[in-house]
mmCIF file of C-alpha atoms in Angstrom:
data_model
loop_
_atom_site.group_PDB
_atom_site.id
_atom_site.type_symbol
_atom_site.label_atom_id
_atom_site.label_comp_id
_atom_site.label_asym_id
_atom_site.label_seq_id
_atom_site.Cartn_x
_atom_site.Cartn_y
_atom_site.Cartn_z
ATOM 1 C CA MET A 27 98.155 93.629 115.627
ATOM 2 C CA LYS A 28 98.681 93.739 111.856
ATOM 3 C CA THR A 29 97.325 96.722 109.939
ATOM 4 C CA VAL A 30 95.996 96.562 106.390
ATOM 5 C CA ASP A 31 97.645 98.965 103.979
ATOM 6 C CA VAL A 32 95.938 97.961 100.685
ATOM 7 C CA PHE A 33 92.130 97.917 100.736
ATOM 8 C CA TYR A 34 91.424 97.547 97.010
ATOM 9 C CA ASN A 35 93.566 96.415 94.080
ATOM 10 C CA GLN A 36 91.961 95.889 90.676
ATOM 11 C CA GLY A 37 93.712 96.545 87.403
ATOM 12 C CA ASN A 38 95.528 99.840 87.608
ATOM 13 C CA ILE A 39 93.486 101.140 90.578
ATOM 14 C CA THR A 40 94.446 100.689 94.221
ATOM 15 C CA VAL A 41 93.147 102.076 97.495
ATOM 16 C CA THR A 42 95.686 102.323 100.288
ATOM 17 C CA ARG A 43 96.080 103.827 103.722
ATOM 18 C CA SER A 44 97.069 107.470 103.109
ATOM 19 C CA THR A 45 100.677 108.527 103.513
ATOM 20 C CA ARG A 46 102.399 111.886 103.805
ATOM 21 C CA GLY A 47 103.641 111.340 100.226
ATOM 22 C CA ASP A 48 100.040 110.976 99.012
ATOM 23 C CA ALA A 49 99.117 114.223 100.782
ATOM 24 C CA GLU A 50 102.133 116.015 99.282
ATOM 25 C CA TYR A 51 101.113 114.946 95.774
ATOM 26 C CA LEU A 52 97.483 115.947 96.302
ATOM 27 C CA LYS A 53 98.208 119.374 97.723
ATOM 28 C CA HIS A 54 100.165 120.247 94.575
ATOM 29 C CA ASN A 55 97.674 118.689 92.140
ATOM 30 C CA MET A 56 94.280 119.312 93.753
ATOM 31 C CA ARG A 57 91.394 120.099 91.408
ATOM 32 C CA GLN A 58 90.166 123.681 91.452
ATOM 33 C CA ALA A 59 86.671 122.764 92.702
ATOM 34 C CA ASP A 60 88.213 121.331 95.884
ATOM 35 C CA ARG A 61 90.578 124.296 96.322
ATOM 36 C CA ASP A 62 87.619 126.663 96.074
ATOM 37 C CA GLU A 63 85.529 124.636 98.503
ATOM 38 C CA LEU A 64 88.346 124.375 101.068
ATOM 39 C CA TRP A 65 88.780 128.118 101.051
ATOM 40 C CA ALA A 66 85.044 128.887 101.165
ATOM 41 C CA SER A 67 84.304 126.456 103.992
ATOM 42 C CA HIS A 68 87.408 126.592 106.212
ATOM 43 C CA HIS A 69 89.791 129.211 104.802
ATOM 44 C CA PHE A 70 92.230 126.317 104.270
ATOM 45 C CA THR A 71 94.836 126.158 101.541
ATOM 46 C CA PRO A 72 95.492 122.730 99.983
ATOM 47 C CA GLU A 73 98.665 122.548 102.093
ATOM 48 C CA GLN A 74 96.746 123.153 105.327
ATOM 49 C CA ALA A 75 94.022 120.665 104.389
ATOM 50 C CA MET A 76 96.448 117.877 103.499
ATOM 51 C CA ASP A 77 98.549 118.446 106.624
ATOM 52 C CA TYR A 78 95.368 118.274 108.713
ATOM 53 C CA ALA A 79 94.229 115.133 106.886
ATOM 54 C CA ILE A 80 97.442 113.257 107.644
ATOM 55 C CA GLU A 81 97.873 114.500 111.213
ATOM 56 C CA LYS A 82 94.299 114.566 112.534
ATOM 57 C CA THR A 83 92.020 112.317 110.500
ATOM 58 C CA ILE A 84 90.928 109.119 112.223
ATOM 59 C CA PHE A 85 90.478 107.187 108.972
ATOM 60 C CA CYS A 86 92.166 108.325 105.752
ATOM 61 C CA LEU A 87 92.510 106.433 102.456
ATOM 62 C CA THR A 88 93.949 107.259 99.033
ATOM 63 C CA GLY A 89 92.732 106.043 95.654
ATOM 64 C CA LYS A 90 95.487 105.710 93.062
ATOM 65 C CA ILE A 91 95.775 105.088 89.332
ATOM 66 C CA GLU A 92 99.005 103.281 88.474
ATOM 67 C CA GLY A 93 100.394 104.272 91.881
ATOM 68 C CA ARG A 94 99.636 107.982 91.467
ATOM 69 C CA PRO A 95 97.240 109.534 94.037
ATOM 70 C CA VAL A 96 93.937 110.662 92.492
ATOM 71 C CA VAL A 97 91.608 110.999 95.474
ATOM 72 C CA MET A 98 91.935 111.067 99.243
ATOM 73 C CA TRP A 99 89.040 110.754 101.675
ATOM 74 C CA GLY A 100 88.388 110.155 105.308
ATOM 75 C CA VAL A 101 86.325 110.906 108.391
ATOM 76 C CA ASN A 102 86.821 113.029 111.498
ATOM 77 C CA GLY A 103 84.709 113.084 114.619
ATOM 78 C CA GLU A 104 82.399 116.039 115.035
ATOM 79 C CA THR A 105 83.182 116.018 118.770
ATOM 80 C CA VAL A 106 85.541 113.956 120.892
ATOM 81 C CA LEU A 107 82.874 111.680 122.370
ATOM 82 C CA GLY A 108 80.142 112.006 119.755
ATOM 83 C CA ASP A 109 78.781 109.463 117.318
ATOM 84 C CA ARG A 110 78.736 111.797 114.292
ATOM 85 C CA GLY A 111 81.519 111.814 111.752
ATOM 86 C CA ILE A 112 82.342 114.436 109.160
ATOM 87 C CA VAL A 113 83.300 112.780 105.869
ATOM 88 C CA TRP A 114 85.502 114.564 103.371
ATOM 89 C CA MET A 115 87.027 113.933 99.946
ATOM 90 C CA LEU A 116 89.681 115.823 97.971
ATOM 91 C CA ALA A 117 90.865 114.906 94.486
ATOM 92 C CA THR A 118 92.947 115.742 91.449
ATOM 93 C CA GLU A 119 91.444 116.316 88.002
ATOM 94 C CA ASP A 120 92.210 112.648 87.260
ATOM 95 C CA ILE A 121 89.233 111.628 89.424
ATOM 96 C CA SER A 122 87.160 112.037 86.260
ATOM 97 C CA LYS A 123 88.983 109.010 84.790
ATOM 98 C CA VAL A 124 87.615 106.735 87.519
ATOM 99 C CA SER A 125 84.655 108.626 88.981
ATOM 100 C CA TYR A 126 82.093 105.992 87.966
ATOM 101 C CA ARG A 127 84.142 103.133 89.457
ATOM 102 C CA PHE A 128 84.937 105.202 92.532
ATOM 103 C CA VAL A 129 81.296 105.946 93.263
ATOM 104 C CA ARG A 130 80.237 102.362 92.475
ATOM 105 C CA HIS A 131 82.735 100.879 94.954
ATOM 106 C CA SER A 132 82.366 103.594 97.607
ATOM 107 C CA ARG A 133 79.771 101.758 99.659
ATOM 108 C CA TYR A 134 82.462 99.428 101.017
ATOM 109 C CA PHE A 135 84.534 102.377 102.246
ATOM 110 C CA ILE A 136 81.524 104.265 103.574
ATOM 111 C CA ASP A 137 80.645 101.167 105.605
ATOM 112 C CA MET A 138 84.182 101.234 107.018
ATOM 113 C CA MET A 139 83.684 104.852 108.125
ATOM 114 C CA LEU A 140 80.341 103.917 109.664
ATOM 115 C CA ASP A 141 82.254 101.487 111.889
ATOM 116 C CA PHE A 142 83.891 104.559 113.464
ATOM 117 C CA TYR A 143 80.826 106.821 113.471
ATOM 118 C CA PRO A 144 77.244 105.579 112.966
ATOM 119 C CA HIS A 145 76.149 108.989 111.630
ATOM 120 C CA LEU A 146 78.080 110.581 108.753
ATOM 121 C CA HIS A 147 77.541 114.010 107.258
ATOM 122 C CA ASN A 148 79.090 116.974 105.492
ATOM 123 C CA PHE A 149 78.139 119.810 103.201
ATOM 124 C CA VAL A 150 79.328 120.444 99.679
ATOM 125 C CA SER A 151 79.006 123.121 97.015
ATOM 126 C CA ALA A 152 76.119 122.465 94.617
ATOM 127 C CA GLU A 153 78.638 122.795 91.766
ATOM 128 C CA ASN A 154 80.813 119.921 92.978
ATOM 129 C CA LYS A 155 79.045 117.094 91.088
ATOM 130 C CA ILE A 156 81.583 114.324 91.809
ATOM 131 C CA SER A 157 81.514 114.972 95.552
ATOM 132 C CA ILE A 158 77.717 115.059 95.575
ATOM 133 C CA ALA A 159 77.522 111.723 93.753
ATOM 134 C CA TRP A 160 79.930 110.211 96.278
ATOM 135 C CA LEU A 161 78.030 111.550 99.301
ATOM 136 C CA LYS A 162 74.783 110.142 97.892
ATOM 137 C CA SER A 163 76.260 106.682 97.242
#
């Protein structure tokens, strides 16, 4: 069975299956809002979160500008046999360069996550405006 590695490619923006290299870049360049939220919610450092994302996430994609990772997102099951998925998103400060396009095109990727879990949820800090916009999309 052939797997798809590029899910979106328009202009200088691509969305690909996440790699360990993407996670390495993100853990060193993660925006402060995401660092703060990781620590407040899970007591995770960016390193721990990115390692978990690559090793444990069922569905994990990376948005890139000119080949450079800007945002990574995915979904994990709430329980092993459940139908609820926990969506997550972590980004660099460069997400602000494409936040409108990212949110506008997110529905396609949210539908992909819904194929894994018919019920998606998460919580987010009220100060994290980009994440809130994405979760509402």
